[in-house]
Amino acid sequence: MNARIGPAERKQGSSARPPLVRELLLVVGLFLVYKIGRQLADGRTGEAFGNARHVWDFERAVHLPSETAVQGALLHSDTLVHVANTYYATVHFPATVLFLAWLYWRRPVHYVWSRRVLTALTGAALVLHLTVPLAPPRMLASTGLIDTGRVFGPSVYGASPASDQLSNQYAAMPSLHVGWALMVAVGLIVATRSRWRWLWLLHPLLTLFVVVSTANHYWLDAIVAVALLGVALAFIRVPRRGSLIVRSSKDAVVESAPDAPEVRGEPEVRGTSGVRGESEPANAEPRSPSLAPDRTVPLVSSGGTR
């Protein structure tokens, strides 16, 4: 049996979509709060570089792969470096906006869930930016890493943190590039049913390679982002699959087999006597064979009656 989406389900999906103007104001407001909060964490240069050295030493102590080796693989091709820098600069924010816009229009319940998760993740990241300023590895001379954005272009940051009025370059942990990219993949996997939906995981994996190889983040920045996202997903429950398609088996519109040909006239009723048109009550006693009327039809042949 195949369930179809009825008018009630379509109406329910439309009613689950929050007002567009309110959502735009909410998203823009949250983004401005985040940007202002990042700016408040700026100016703690000494603490940011001290934390960077601690992170670098910790990664070596637990034998995480070296960011230097990953960047060395990228530097074999100037074209590849330029592509990685462009990906870092242009994909992160537009991909998240398109993800939310698609969910808002096609999966409103999943949109509300995803927006809440992203808000929780970003809020937790802002707390860490305020409490744990961290210089990215491209600023730490002892790592041997270079700033690929400044050397090869394009770069989204100013020439120096002091002159950068648009971003706080000491807010490396956690990596929201990785956190948002992973949430985009998780959201699309949950909200869609295609057998190819697991390929969305390539987006956070590629983002992880880009942020590390361009020396914008440490491995630990990505690990913390994934951990925060996991906590947010644990507390903000995902909508049940198909909750807007078929609300329950009783409400589903079931596709049945083709109707049988219509029979005109009164239905034929057979009694226990086997005679067409006769019927007997259910509690009637069976007739005795001896009392049954004689319905024998004589056979007539050319030679007379037998």
mmCIF file of N, CA, C and O in Angstrom, residues 140-221:
data_model
loop_
_atom_site.group_PDB
_atom_site.id
_atom_site.type_symbol
_atom_site.label_atom_id
_atom_site.label_comp_id
_atom_site.label_asym_id
_atom_site.label_seq_id
_atom_site.Cartn_x
_atom_site.Cartn_y
_atom_site.Cartn_z
ATOM 1 N N LEU A 140 50.928 31.864 14.425
ATOM 2 C CA LEU A 140 51.904 31.316 15.354
ATOM 3 C C LEU A 140 53.162 30.946 14.569
ATOM 4 O O LEU A 140 53.188 29.947 13.844
ATOM 5 N N ALA A 141 54.214 31.741 14.727
ATOM 6 C CA ALA A 141 55.421 31.560 13.917
ATOM 7 C C ALA A 141 56.088 30.209 14.152
ATOM 8 O O ALA A 141 56.675 29.617 13.228
ATOM 9 N N SER A 142 55.994 29.679 15.351
ATOM 10 C CA SER A 142 56.673 28.422 15.673
ATOM 11 C C SER A 142 56.093 27.210 14.956
ATOM 12 O O SER A 142 56.714 26.153 14.908
ATOM 13 N N THR A 143 54.906 27.349 14.373
ATOM 14 C CA THR A 143 54.287 26.217 13.680
ATOM 15 C C THR A 143 54.875 25.997 12.288
ATOM 16 O O THR A 143 54.763 24.904 11.736
ATOM 17 N N GLY A 144 55.487 27.029 11.706
ATOM 18 C CA GLY A 144 56.000 26.923 10.340
ATOM 19 C C GLY A 144 54.927 27.026 9.282
ATOM 20 O O GLY A 144 55.196 26.803 8.096
ATOM 21 N N LEU A 145 53.708 27.394 9.674
ATOM 22 C CA LEU A 145 52.598 27.526 8.733
ATOM 23 C C LEU A 145 52.554 28.937 8.162
ATOM 24 O O LEU A 145 53.008 29.892 8.792
ATOM 25 N N ILE A 146 52.005 29.061 6.956
ATOM 26 C CA ILE A 146 51.874 30.372 6.319
ATOM 27 C C ILE A 146 50.399 30.724 6.181
ATOM 28 O O ILE A 146 49.523 29.849 6.194
ATOM 29 N N ASP A 147 50.139 31.999 6.065
ATOM 30 C CA ASP A 147 48.780 32.481 5.843
ATOM 31 C C ASP A 147 48.505 32.411 4.342
ATOM 32 O O ASP A 147 48.858 33.311 3.580
ATOM 33 N N THR A 148 47.859 31.333 3.908
ATOM 34 C CA THR A 148 47.643 31.138 2.468
ATOM 35 C C THR A 148 46.733 32.207 1.886
ATOM 36 O O THR A 148 46.861 32.558 0.711
ATOM 37 N N GLY A 149 45.774 32.702 2.683
ATOM 38 C CA GLY A 149 44.906 33.751 2.173
ATOM 39 C C GLY A 149 45.664 35.017 1.853
ATOM 40 O O GLY A 149 45.427 35.656 0.829
ATOM 41 N N ARG A 150 46.604 35.407 2.710
ATOM 42 C CA ARG A 150 47.377 36.630 2.480
ATOM 43 C C ARG A 150 48.404 36.442 1.377
ATOM 44 O O ARG A 150 48.644 37.354 0.574
ATOM 45 N N VAL A 151 49.005 35.250 1.273
ATOM 46 C CA VAL A 151 50.066 35.013 0.296
ATOM 47 C C VAL A 151 49.506 34.758 -1.104
ATOM 48 O O VAL A 151 49.991 35.303 -2.101
ATOM 49 N N PHE A 152 48.464 33.927 -1.195
ATOM 50 C CA PHE A 152 47.929 33.524 -2.498
ATOM 51 C C PHE A 152 46.600 34.207 -2.829
ATOM 52 O O PHE A 152 46.274 34.377 -4.003
ATOM 53 N N GLY A 153 45.824 34.562 -1.804
ATOM 54 C CA GLY A 153 44.517 35.169 -2.016
ATOM 55 C C GLY A 153 43.466 34.141 -2.428
ATOM 56 O O GLY A 153 43.806 33.033 -2.856
ATOM 57 N N PRO A 154 42.209 34.482 -2.316
ATOM 58 C CA PRO A 154 41.693 35.680 -1.634
ATOM 59 C C PRO A 154 41.680 35.490 -0.119
ATOM 60 O O PRO A 154 41.690 34.375 0.383
ATOM 61 N N SER A 155 41.643 36.606 0.600
ATOM 62 C CA SER A 155 41.625 36.576 2.046
ATOM 63 C C SER A 155 40.407 37.325 2.566
ATOM 64 O O SER A 155 40.015 38.342 1.994
ATOM 65 N N VAL A 156 39.820 36.820 3.637
ATOM 66 C CA VAL A 156 38.645 37.460 4.219
ATOM 67 C C VAL A 156 39.017 38.328 5.419
ATOM 68 O O VAL A 156 38.135 38.974 5.998
ATOM 69 N N TYR A 157 40.288 38.353 5.767
ATOM 70 C CA TYR A 157 40.725 39.093 6.952
ATOM 71 C C TYR A 157 41.577 40.287 6.558
ATOM 72 O O TYR A 157 42.163 40.331 5.460
ATOM 73 N N GLY A 158 41.650 41.253 7.471
ATOM 74 C CA GLY A 158 42.484 42.415 7.247
ATOM 75 C C GLY A 158 43.963 42.080 7.346
ATOM 76 O O GLY A 158 44.350 40.961 7.728
ATOM 77 N N ALA A 159 44.794 43.051 6.993
ATOM 78 C CA ALA A 159 46.237 42.822 6.993
ATOM 79 C C ALA A 159 46.751 42.479 8.385
ATOM 80 O O ALA A 159 47.695 41.700 8.543
ATOM 81 N N SER A 160 46.125 43.019 9.427
ATOM 82 C CA SER A 160 46.508 42.721 10.802
ATOM 83 C C SER A 160 45.267 42.717 11.673
ATOM 84 O O SER A 160 44.274 43.388 11.340
ATOM 85 N N PRO A 161 45.275 41.959 12.772
ATOM 86 C CA PRO A 161 44.099 41.938 13.647
ATOM 87 C C PRO A 161 43.705 43.313 14.156
ATOM 88 O O PRO A 161 42.514 43.599 14.346
ATOM 89 N N ALA A 162 44.672 44.202 14.373
ATOM 90 C CA ALA A 162 44.359 45.527 14.910
ATOM 91 C C ALA A 162 43.572 46.371 13.919
ATOM 92 O O ALA A 162 42.748 47.206 14.311
ATOM 93 N N SER A 163 43.837 46.168 12.621
ATOM 94 C CA SER A 163 43.161 46.972 11.602
ATOM 95 C C SER A 163 41.911 46.313 11.038
ATOM 96 O O SER A 163 41.230 46.898 10.196
ATOM 97 N N ASP A 164 41.617 45.100 11.476
ATOM 98 C CA ASP A 164 40.457 44.372 10.960
ATOM 99 C C ASP A 164 39.207 44.791 11.733
ATOM 100 O O ASP A 164 39.046 44.469 12.908
ATOM 101 N N GLN A 165 38.312 45.520 11.068
ATOM 102 C CA GLN A 165 37.106 46.013 11.707
ATOM 103 C C GLN A 165 35.901 45.091 11.510
ATOM 104 O O GLN A 165 34.848 45.321 12.090
ATOM 105 N N LEU A 166 36.049 44.055 10.687
ATOM 106 C CA LEU A 166 34.919 43.202 10.351
ATOM 107 C C LEU A 166 34.900 41.890 11.119
ATOM 108 O O LEU A 166 33.859 41.238 11.207
ATOM 109 N N SER A 167 36.012 41.462 11.661
ATOM 110 C CA SER A 167 36.058 40.159 12.320
ATOM 111 C C SER A 167 37.059 40.180 13.455
ATOM 112 O O SER A 167 37.961 41.029 13.506
ATOM 113 N N ASN A 168 36.905 39.238 14.349
ATOM 114 C CA ASN A 168 37.842 39.038 15.439
ATOM 115 C C ASN A 168 38.726 37.846 15.081
ATOM 116 O O ASN A 168 38.273 36.704 15.085
ATOM 117 N N GLN A 169 39.966 38.104 14.762
ATOM 118 C CA GLN A 169 40.846 37.038 14.317
ATOM 119 C C GLN A 169 41.356 36.180 15.471
ATOM 120 O O GLN A 169 42.054 35.189 15.246
ATOM 121 N N TYR A 170 41.015 36.541 16.695
ATOM 122 C CA TYR A 170 41.414 35.735 17.846
ATOM 123 C C TYR A 170 40.258 34.864 18.349
ATOM 124 O O TYR A 170 40.190 34.529 19.521
ATOM 125 N N ALA A 171 39.363 34.507 17.452
ATOM 126 C CA ALA A 171 38.209 33.660 17.797
ATOM 127 C C ALA A 171 38.275 32.363 16.996
ATOM 128 O O ALA A 171 37.346 32.003 16.269
ATOM 129 N N ALA A 172 39.392 31.665 17.143
ATOM 130 C CA ALA A 172 39.588 30.456 16.340
ATOM 131 C C ALA A 172 38.831 29.253 16.885
ATOM 132 O O ALA A 172 38.469 28.350 16.130
ATOM 133 N N MET A 173 38.605 29.217 18.205
ATOM 134 C CA MET A 173 37.962 28.043 18.799
ATOM 135 C C MET A 173 36.573 28.420 19.332
ATOM 136 O O MET A 173 36.439 29.361 20.107
ATOM 137 N N PRO A 174 35.552 27.619 18.937
ATOM 138 C CA PRO A 174 35.575 26.501 17.994
ATOM 139 C C PRO A 174 35.467 26.981 16.550
ATOM 140 O O PRO A 174 35.176 28.156 16.309
ATOM 141 N N SER A 175 35.671 26.081 15.608
ATOM 142 C CA SER A 175 35.553 26.423 14.200
ATOM 143 C C SER A 175 34.089 26.332 13.772
ATOM 144 O O SER A 175 33.551 25.232 13.612
ATOM 145 N N LEU A 176 33.461 27.483 13.593
ATOM 146 C CA LEU A 176 32.075 27.463 13.123
ATOM 147 C C LEU A 176 31.984 27.077 11.649
ATOM 148 O O LEU A 176 30.909 26.657 11.192
ATOM 149 N N HIS A 177 33.087 27.224 10.914
ATOM 150 C CA HIS A 177 33.087 26.692 9.551
ATOM 151 C C HIS A 177 32.760 25.194 9.582
ATOM 152 O O HIS A 177 31.911 24.710 8.825
ATOM 153 N N VAL A 178 33.430 24.466 10.466
ATOM 154 C CA VAL A 178 33.208 23.025 10.560
ATOM 155 C C VAL A 178 31.865 22.728 11.217
ATOM 156 O O VAL A 178 31.109 21.861 10.749
ATOM 157 N N GLY A 179 31.537 23.443 12.291
ATOM 158 C CA GLY A 179 30.279 23.186 12.988
ATOM 159 C C GLY A 179 29.058 23.428 12.121
ATOM 160 O O GLY A 179 28.146 22.583 12.056
ATOM 161 N N TRP A 180 29.025 24.549 11.418
ATOM 162 C CA TRP A 180 27.886 24.837 10.547
ATOM 163 C C TRP A 180 27.832 23.865 9.372
ATOM 164 O O TRP A 180 26.751 23.412 8.984
ATOM 165 N N ALA A 181 28.991 23.554 8.796
ATOM 166 C CA ALA A 181 29.001 22.630 7.658
ATOM 167 C C ALA A 181 28.482 21.259 8.070
ATOM 168 O O ALA A 181 27.724 20.615 7.320
ATOM 169 N N LEU A 182 28.857 20.792 9.254
ATOM 170 C CA LEU A 182 28.369 19.497 9.714
ATOM 171 C C LEU A 182 26.869 19.541 9.973
ATOM 172 O O LEU A 182 26.146 18.579 9.673
ATOM 173 N N MET A 183 26.362 20.650 10.511
ATOM 174 C CA MET A 183 24.928 20.760 10.746
ATOM 175 C C MET A 183 24.159 20.798 9.433
ATOM 176 O O MET A 183 23.052 20.233 9.331
ATOM 177 N N VAL A 184 24.711 21.447 8.421
ATOM 178 C CA VAL A 184 24.066 21.432 7.107
ATOM 179 C C VAL A 184 23.933 19.996 6.604
ATOM 180 O O VAL A 184 22.871 19.582 6.117
ATOM 181 N N ALA A 185 25.003 19.220 6.738
ATOM 182 C CA ALA A 185 24.963 17.833 6.285
ATOM 183 C C ALA A 185 23.969 17.007 7.095
ATOM 184 O O ALA A 185 23.158 16.258 6.541
ATOM 185 N N VAL A 186 24.013 17.148 8.417
ATOM 186 C CA VAL A 186 23.091 16.396 9.277
ATOM 187 C C VAL A 186 21.644 16.780 8.977
ATOM 188 O O VAL A 186 20.763 15.912 8.863
ATOM 189 N N GLY A 187 21.381 18.076 8.829
ATOM 190 C CA GLY A 187 20.024 18.528 8.551
ATOM 191 C C GLY A 187 19.476 17.988 7.248
ATOM 192 O O GLY A 187 18.315 17.559 7.175
ATOM 193 N N LEU A 188 20.295 17.963 6.205
ATOM 194 C CA LEU A 188 19.837 17.457 4.910
ATOM 195 C C LEU A 188 19.680 15.946 4.924
ATOM 196 O O LEU A 188 18.789 15.400 4.258
ATOM 197 N N ILE A 189 20.511 15.264 5.673
ATOM 198 C CA ILE A 189 20.367 13.813 5.783
ATOM 199 C C ILE A 189 19.075 13.457 6.498
ATOM 200 O O ILE A 189 18.357 12.532 6.110
ATOM 201 N N VAL A 190 18.743 14.197 7.539
ATOM 202 C CA VAL A 190 17.529 13.926 8.303
ATOM 203 C C VAL A 190 16.278 14.325 7.526
ATOM 204 O O VAL A 190 15.264 13.615 7.553
ATOM 205 N N ALA A 191 16.343 15.426 6.790
ATOM 206 C CA ALA A 191 15.141 15.976 6.157
ATOM 207 C C ALA A 191 14.830 15.371 4.799
ATOM 208 O O ALA A 191 13.732 15.582 4.276
ATOM 209 N N THR A 192 15.764 14.634 4.213
ATOM 210 C CA THR A 192 15.542 14.070 2.878
ATOM 211 C C THR A 192 15.598 12.550 2.945
ATOM 212 O O THR A 192 16.005 11.967 3.950
ATOM 213 N N ARG A 193 15.213 11.918 1.852
ATOM 214 C CA ARG A 193 15.140 10.457 1.823
ATOM 215 C C ARG A 193 15.941 9.842 0.676
ATOM 216 O O ARG A 193 15.886 8.632 0.479
ATOM 217 N N SER A 194 16.644 10.634 -0.064
ATOM 218 C CA SER A 194 17.402 10.099 -1.188
ATOM 219 C C SER A 194 18.487 9.151 -0.703
ATOM 220 O O SER A 194 19.083 9.336 0.363
ATOM 221 N N ARG A 195 18.743 8.124 -1.485
ATOM 222 C CA ARG A 195 19.809 7.195 -1.123
ATOM 223 C C ARG A 195 21.186 7.850 -1.206
ATOM 224 O O ARG A 195 22.155 7.353 -0.659
ATOM 225 N N TRP A 196 21.266 9.016 -1.881
ATOM 226 C CA TRP A 196 22.534 9.741 -2.033
ATOM 227 C C TRP A 196 22.725 10.809 -0.963
ATOM 228 O O TRP A 196 23.703 11.538 -0.986
ATOM 229 N N ARG A 197 21.801 10.904 -0.018
ATOM 230 C CA ARG A 197 21.867 12.009 0.942
ATOM 231 C C ARG A 197 23.105 11.958 1.829
ATOM 232 O O ARG A 197 23.546 12.989 2.342
ATOM 233 N N TRP A 198 23.693 10.777 2.002
ATOM 234 C CA TRP A 198 24.886 10.672 2.841
ATOM 235 C C TRP A 198 26.092 11.356 2.215
ATOM 236 O O TRP A 198 27.090 11.623 2.906
ATOM 237 N N LEU A 199 26.017 11.670 0.942
ATOM 238 C CA LEU A 199 27.124 12.387 0.298
ATOM 239 C C LEU A 199 27.256 13.812 0.819
ATOM 240 O O LEU A 199 28.293 14.453 0.596
ATOM 241 N N TRP A 200 26.214 14.313 1.498
ATOM 242 C CA TRP A 200 26.327 15.646 2.089
ATOM 243 C C TRP A 200 27.446 15.709 3.119
ATOM 244 O O TRP A 200 27.923 16.797 3.445
ATOM 245 N N LEU A 201 27.864 14.583 3.661
ATOM 246 C CA LEU A 201 28.963 14.576 4.627
ATOM 247 C C LEU A 201 30.284 15.010 3.994
ATOM 248 O O LEU A 201 31.233 15.337 4.710
ATOM 249 N N LEU A 202 30.341 15.002 2.674
ATOM 250 C CA LEU A 202 31.556 15.493 2.009
ATOM 251 C C LEU A 202 31.757 16.983 2.276
ATOM 252 O O LEU A 202 32.900 17.460 2.270
ATOM 253 N N HIS A 203 30.685 17.699 2.496
ATOM 254 C CA HIS A 203 30.802 19.143 2.761
ATOM 255 C C HIS A 203 31.582 19.432 4.048
ATOM 256 O O HIS A 203 32.572 20.184 4.010
ATOM 257 N N PRO A 204 31.225 18.858 5.194
ATOM 258 C CA PRO A 204 32.053 19.114 6.380
ATOM 259 C C PRO A 204 33.454 18.518 6.289
ATOM 260 O O PRO A 204 34.401 19.086 6.835
ATOM 261 N N LEU A 205 33.611 17.395 5.605
ATOM 262 C CA LEU A 205 34.953 16.824 5.462
ATOM 263 C C LEU A 205 35.843 17.735 4.624
ATOM 264 O O LEU A 205 37.018 17.971 4.967
ATOM 265 N N LEU A 206 35.303 18.260 3.532
ATOM 266 C CA LEU A 206 36.071 19.184 2.704
ATOM 267 C C LEU A 206 36.347 20.480 3.460
ATOM 268 O O LEU A 206 37.447 21.047 3.376
ATOM 269 N N THR A 207 35.360 20.936 4.228
ATOM 270 C CA THR A 207 35.559 22.144 5.032
ATOM 271 C C THR A 207 36.660 21.938 6.057
ATOM 272 O O THR A 207 37.496 22.832 6.285
ATOM 273 N N LEU A 208 36.700 20.776 6.683
ATOM 274 C CA LEU A 208 37.746 20.474 7.660
ATOM 275 C C LEU A 208 39.130 20.532 7.011
ATOM 276 O O LEU A 208 40.069 21.120 7.568
ATOM 277 N N PHE A 209 39.252 19.945 5.844
ATOM 278 C CA PHE A 209 40.539 19.990 5.137
ATOM 279 C C PHE A 209 40.927 21.423 4.803
ATOM 280 O O PHE A 209 42.093 21.824 4.953
ATOM 281 N N VAL A 210 39.962 22.215 4.379
ATOM 282 C CA VAL A 210 40.245 23.592 3.972
ATOM 283 C C VAL A 210 40.693 24.436 5.162
ATOM 284 O O VAL A 210 41.703 25.156 5.089
ATOM 285 N N VAL A 211 39.971 24.362 6.282
ATOM 286 C CA VAL A 211 40.301 25.247 7.410
ATOM 287 C C VAL A 211 41.646 24.872 8.031
ATOM 288 O O VAL A 211 42.360 25.740 8.560
ATOM 289 N N VAL A 212 42.009 23.598 7.963
ATOM 290 C CA VAL A 212 43.301 23.177 8.525
ATOM 291 C C VAL A 212 44.439 23.484 7.562
ATOM 292 O O VAL A 212 45.489 24.013 7.958
ATOM 293 N N SER A 213 44.257 23.184 6.290
ATOM 294 C CA SER A 213 45.339 23.371 5.325
ATOM 295 C C SER A 213 45.637 24.844 5.059
ATOM 296 O O SER A 213 46.764 25.200 4.709
ATOM 297 N N THR A 214 44.649 25.709 5.231
ATOM 298 C CA THR A 214 44.885 27.147 5.061
ATOM 299 C C THR A 214 45.385 27.813 6.345
ATOM 300 O O THR A 214 45.569 29.026 6.379
ATOM 301 N N ALA A 215 45.561 27.003 7.394
ATOM 302 C CA ALA A 215 46.103 27.460 8.689
ATOM 303 C C ALA A 215 45.175 28.453 9.388
ATOM 304 O O ALA A 215 45.632 29.300 10.156
ATOM 305 N N ASN A 216 43.887 28.324 9.150
ATOM 306 C CA ASN A 216 42.927 29.169 9.857
ATOM 307 C C ASN A 216 42.436 28.532 11.153
ATOM 308 O O ASN A 216 41.900 29.236 12.016
ATOM 309 N N HIS A 217 42.602 27.218 11.292
ATOM 310 C CA HIS A 217 42.130 26.530 12.490
ATOM 311 C C HIS A 217 43.042 25.355 12.820
ATOM 312 O O HIS A 217 43.687 24.773 11.940
ATOM 313 N N TYR A 218 43.031 25.005 14.107
ATOM 314 C CA TYR A 218 43.686 23.788 14.573
ATOM 315 C C TYR A 218 42.696 22.623 14.482
ATOM 316 O O TYR A 218 41.487 22.818 14.348
ATOM 317 N N TRP A 219 43.249 21.403 14.578
ATOM 318 C CA TRP A 219 42.371 20.239 14.668
ATOM 319 C C TRP A 219 41.426 20.369 15.862
ATOM 320 O O TRP A 219 40.247 20.022 15.784
ATOM 321 N N LEU A 220 41.952 20.862 16.971
ATOM 322 C CA LEU A 220 41.153 20.955 18.191
ATOM 323 C C LEU A 220 39.964 21.899 18.024
ATOM 324 O O LEU A 220 38.919 21.691 18.655
ATOM 325 N N ASP A 221 40.113 22.917 17.197
ATOM 326 C CA ASP A 221 38.985 23.814 16.932
ATOM 327 C C ASP A 221 37.813 23.047 16.322
ATOM 328 O O ASP A 221 36.647 23.270 16.680
#
